[in-house]
Amino acid sequence: CAPRRRGGDVPVRRLLLPGPAEGVRVEARVAALFAAAGNRALHLENRLPGMLFALGFWDVIFSPLPGAFVQPFQAGPTDLHTPSFRARRRDAIDARLAAMAASRFDVDDFLAVLRREQGRVNAFWGWQEARHAPALLRSLTPELRAGICSLIADEPARAHAGFPDLVIGNGEPGCCAFVEIKGPGDQLREGQRRWIADLLRLGARAEVLEVRW
């Protein structure tokens, strides 16, 4: 069905499915429908923004600022979840964001970091779906990659909460969509609403899909 707006800012569609299917999550069923139509559909939830920020800002995250690292096994700096995280690294973060938006730090640069740092601990990403990184990165426009990373730089905790369930990305620039799946009785949370609104503002396609049996 055509999308309607929930609360005036979030596009919502409804999908009727036979079911429920015991032991199969609703996200997996919807992803299978997208895949059957020839789309690359991944149930990533919060792992995409973490992947983008980890690969795009690895050197910035682990920059040896005074007091940032007190032992060799830290997954991130001591000020990661404080207001000073971006403030202390503002010049480096702003320069990288500008390079991303202008394609001076592009897909090949992200992938070079992936190859160089493969398997190392990082607070933003645990290397899940690393094999899908090339197609995912190519599906996002430079402006969208930079926009998502800027939001994470402002609030690092957003890398772990509220991002839409499914990423539809076929490996062509701008060929992506973000879908939050809501089964019967499941309500949209404020963090999820914020992410969808931000993705729309950044020019991406994002929506809620309400599944009903």
Short mmCIF file of C-alpha atoms in Angstrom, two decimals:
data_model
loop_
_atom_site.label_atom_id
_atom_site.label_comp_id
_atom_site.label_asym_id
_atom_site.label_seq_id
_atom_site.Cartn_x
_atom_site.Cartn_y
_atom_site.Cartn_z
CA CYS A 1 0.00 0.00 0.00
CA ALA A 2 1.05 3.63 -0.38
CA PRO A 3 2.85 5.03 2.65
CA ARG A 4 1.05 7.17 5.16
CA ARG A 5 2.65 9.43 7.73
CA ARG A 6 2.76 8.48 11.38
CA GLY A 7 2.87 11.56 13.56
CA GLY A 8 3.42 13.67 10.46
CA ASP A 9 7.09 12.75 9.89
CA VAL A 10 7.50 8.97 9.48
CA PRO A 11 6.33 7.13 6.32
CA VAL A 12 4.46 3.93 7.21
CA ARG A 13 3.39 1.04 4.99
CA ARG A 14 1.47 -2.08 5.93
CA LEU A 15 2.25 -5.61 4.75
CA LEU A 16 -0.10 -8.56 5.19
CA LEU A 17 1.57 -11.96 5.58
CA PRO A 18 0.25 -15.45 6.29
CA GLY A 19 1.37 -16.51 9.70
CA PRO A 20 2.88 -16.10 12.11
CA ALA A 21 5.58 -18.66 11.29
CA GLU A 22 6.83 -20.39 14.43
CA GLY A 23 10.55 -19.89 15.04
CA VAL A 24 11.04 -17.38 12.22
CA ARG A 25 11.50 -13.72 13.08
CA VAL A 26 9.35 -11.27 11.17
CA GLU A 27 12.46 -9.35 10.04
CA ALA A 28 13.79 -12.50 8.38
CA ARG A 29 10.51 -13.05 6.55
CA VAL A 30 10.46 -9.51 5.20
CA ALA A 31 14.13 -9.68 4.20
CA ALA A 32 13.37 -12.88 2.29
CA LEU A 33 10.61 -11.08 0.37
CA PHE A 34 12.99 -8.33 -0.67
CA ALA A 35 15.62 -10.90 -1.65
CA ALA A 36 13.08 -12.83 -3.73
CA ALA A 37 12.47 -9.62 -5.70
CA GLY A 38 16.19 -9.37 -6.49
CA ASN A 39 17.27 -7.01 -3.75
CA ARG A 40 20.16 -7.36 -1.28
CA ALA A 41 18.34 -7.19 2.06
CA LEU A 42 20.34 -7.40 5.29
CA HIS A 43 18.99 -7.46 8.83
CA LEU A 44 21.69 -5.25 10.37
CA GLU A 45 19.81 -3.09 12.87
CA ASN A 46 22.49 -0.88 14.49
CA ARG A 47 25.54 -2.41 12.86
CA LEU A 48 25.57 -0.18 9.76
CA PRO A 49 26.20 3.18 11.49
CA GLY A 50 28.82 1.54 13.71
CA MET A 51 30.55 0.06 10.66
CA LEU A 52 30.59 3.43 8.88
CA PHE A 53 32.04 5.28 11.84
CA ALA A 54 34.56 2.59 12.74
CA LEU A 55 35.97 2.40 9.21
CA GLY A 56 35.67 6.09 8.47
CA PHE A 57 37.22 7.35 11.71
CA TRP A 58 39.46 4.56 12.98
CA ASP A 59 42.51 6.80 13.25
CA VAL A 60 40.49 9.55 14.92
CA ILE A 61 38.88 7.19 17.44
CA PHE A 62 42.28 5.84 18.45
CA SER A 63 44.20 9.10 18.32
CA PRO A 64 46.49 9.22 21.40
CA LEU A 65 45.06 12.28 23.11
CA PRO A 66 46.06 12.87 26.75
CA GLY A 67 44.12 10.54 29.04
CA ALA A 68 42.19 8.90 26.21
CA PHE A 69 43.87 5.50 26.59
CA VAL A 70 45.07 4.11 29.91
CA GLN A 71 45.56 0.45 28.98
CA PRO A 72 46.35 -1.36 25.70
CA PHE A 73 43.10 -3.31 25.34
CA GLN A 74 40.58 -0.47 25.21
CA ALA A 75 37.93 -0.65 22.51
CA GLY A 76 37.65 3.14 22.49
CA PRO A 77 38.82 6.28 24.32
CA THR A 78 37.84 7.02 27.90
CA ASP A 79 35.80 10.06 26.82
CA LEU A 80 33.85 8.17 24.15
CA HIS A 81 30.42 8.77 25.70
CA THR A 82 31.02 12.27 26.98
CA PRO A 83 30.36 15.66 25.34
CA SER A 84 34.11 16.10 24.92
CA PHE A 85 34.45 13.26 22.39
CA ARG A 86 33.72 15.42 19.34
CA ALA A 87 34.93 18.65 20.93
CA ARG A 88 38.45 17.29 21.56
CA ARG A 89 38.70 15.93 18.00
CA ARG A 90 36.70 18.59 16.19
CA ASP A 91 39.27 19.56 13.57
CA ALA A 92 40.05 15.95 12.61
CA ILE A 93 36.38 14.95 12.54
CA ASP A 94 35.29 17.98 10.52
CA ALA A 95 38.10 17.46 8.02
CA ARG A 96 37.19 13.79 7.53
CA LEU A 97 33.49 14.58 7.14
CA ALA A 98 34.30 17.18 4.48
CA ALA A 99 36.52 14.66 2.70
CA MET A 100 33.73 12.06 2.78
CA ALA A 101 31.11 14.42 1.42
CA ALA A 102 33.44 15.48 -1.40
CA SER A 103 34.46 11.86 -2.20
CA ARG A 104 38.06 12.49 -1.22
CA PHE A 105 37.60 9.78 1.44
CA ASP A 106 35.59 7.27 -0.56
CA VAL A 107 34.67 3.59 -0.69
CA ASP A 108 38.24 2.49 -1.43
CA ASP A 109 39.45 4.36 1.65
CA PHE A 110 36.85 2.68 3.88
CA LEU A 111 37.86 -0.70 2.49
CA ALA A 112 41.56 0.02 2.98
CA VAL A 113 40.84 0.55 6.68
CA LEU A 114 38.84 -2.69 6.77
CA ARG A 115 41.78 -4.63 5.33
CA ARG A 116 44.34 -2.95 7.57
CA GLU A 117 42.44 -3.23 10.86
CA GLN A 118 40.59 -6.53 10.23
CA GLY A 119 39.72 -8.24 13.51
CA ARG A 120 40.94 -5.50 15.86
CA VAL A 121 38.64 -4.45 18.67
CA ASN A 122 36.56 -1.32 18.13
CA ALA A 123 33.74 -0.01 20.33
CA PHE A 124 31.64 0.85 17.28
CA TRP A 125 31.69 -2.43 15.36
CA GLY A 126 32.43 -6.12 15.93
CA TRP A 127 33.20 -7.04 12.29
CA GLN A 128 29.80 -8.63 11.66
CA GLU A 129 28.88 -8.66 7.99
CA ALA A 130 32.36 -7.47 6.95
CA ARG A 131 31.90 -9.42 3.70
CA HIS A 132 28.95 -7.17 2.83
CA ALA A 133 30.85 -3.94 3.49
CA PRO A 134 31.80 -3.22 -0.17
CA ALA A 135 28.22 -3.42 -1.46
CA LEU A 136 26.82 -1.52 1.52
CA LEU A 137 29.36 1.28 1.19
CA ARG A 138 28.75 1.61 -2.54
CA SER A 139 24.99 1.76 -1.99
CA LEU A 140 25.27 4.90 0.12
CA THR A 141 25.95 8.28 -1.45
CA PRO A 142 28.99 10.18 -0.14
CA GLU A 143 26.66 12.74 1.45
CA LEU A 144 24.74 10.00 3.27
CA ARG A 145 27.89 8.32 4.54
CA ALA A 146 29.12 11.67 5.86
CA GLY A 147 25.72 12.59 7.32
CA ILE A 148 25.36 9.36 9.30
CA CYS A 149 28.92 9.66 10.59
CA SER A 150 28.32 13.24 11.69
CA LEU A 151 25.34 12.13 13.77
CA ILE A 152 27.44 9.42 15.42
CA ALA A 153 30.26 11.89 16.11
CA ASP A 154 27.76 14.10 17.95
CA GLU A 155 26.21 11.20 19.89
CA PRO A 156 28.32 8.01 19.77
CA ALA A 157 25.64 6.06 21.65
CA ARG A 158 23.37 6.37 18.60
CA ALA A 159 25.57 3.83 16.85
CA HIS A 160 24.03 1.20 19.11
CA ALA A 161 20.36 2.11 19.27
CA GLY A 162 17.37 2.83 17.07
CA PHE A 163 18.71 2.36 13.53
CA PRO A 164 16.21 0.69 11.14
CA ASP A 165 16.16 -3.12 11.06
CA LEU A 166 16.75 -3.73 7.36
CA VAL A 167 19.18 -2.17 4.91
CA ILE A 168 18.33 -2.67 1.24
CA GLY A 169 21.49 -2.00 -0.73
CA ASN A 170 22.30 -3.30 -4.19
CA GLY A 171 25.77 -1.86 -4.59
CA GLU A 172 24.84 1.04 -6.87
CA PRO A 173 25.24 4.64 -5.61
CA GLY A 174 22.03 5.83 -4.00
CA CYS A 175 20.37 2.43 -4.45
CA CYS A 176 19.45 1.87 -0.82
CA ALA A 177 16.56 2.02 1.59
CA PHE A 178 16.12 1.61 5.32
CA VAL A 179 13.14 -0.25 6.74
CA GLU A 180 12.04 -0.51 10.36
CA ILE A 181 9.89 -3.63 10.80
CA LYS A 182 7.03 -3.56 13.30
CA GLY A 183 5.11 -6.74 14.01
CA PRO A 184 1.70 -6.84 15.69
CA GLY A 185 1.77 -4.96 18.99
CA ASP A 186 5.27 -3.53 18.43
CA GLN A 187 5.49 0.23 18.86
CA LEU A 188 7.91 2.71 17.30
CA ARG A 189 10.33 4.04 19.91
CA GLU A 190 11.62 7.59 20.04
CA GLY A 191 15.16 6.61 19.07
CA GLN A 192 13.85 4.77 16.03
CA ARG A 193 11.71 7.75 15.05
CA ARG A 194 14.75 10.03 15.32
CA TRP A 195 16.85 7.83 13.05
CA ILE A 196 14.14 7.63 10.38
CA ALA A 197 13.61 11.40 10.48
CA ASP A 198 17.37 11.99 10.21
CA LEU A 199 17.76 9.56 7.30
CA LEU A 200 14.93 11.28 5.44
CA ARG A 201 16.53 14.67 6.10
CA LEU A 202 19.78 13.31 4.65
CA GLY A 203 17.96 12.35 1.45
CA ALA A 204 17.64 8.60 2.04
CA ARG A 205 14.54 6.47 1.68
CA ALA A 206 13.44 5.30 5.12
CA GLU A 207 10.12 4.01 6.40
CA VAL A 208 8.27 1.82 8.85
CA LEU A 209 6.74 -1.42 7.59
CA GLU A 210 3.89 -2.68 9.76
CA VAL A 211 3.45 -6.43 9.36
CA ARG A 212 0.04 -7.88 10.09
CA TRP A 213 -1.08 -11.47 9.77
#
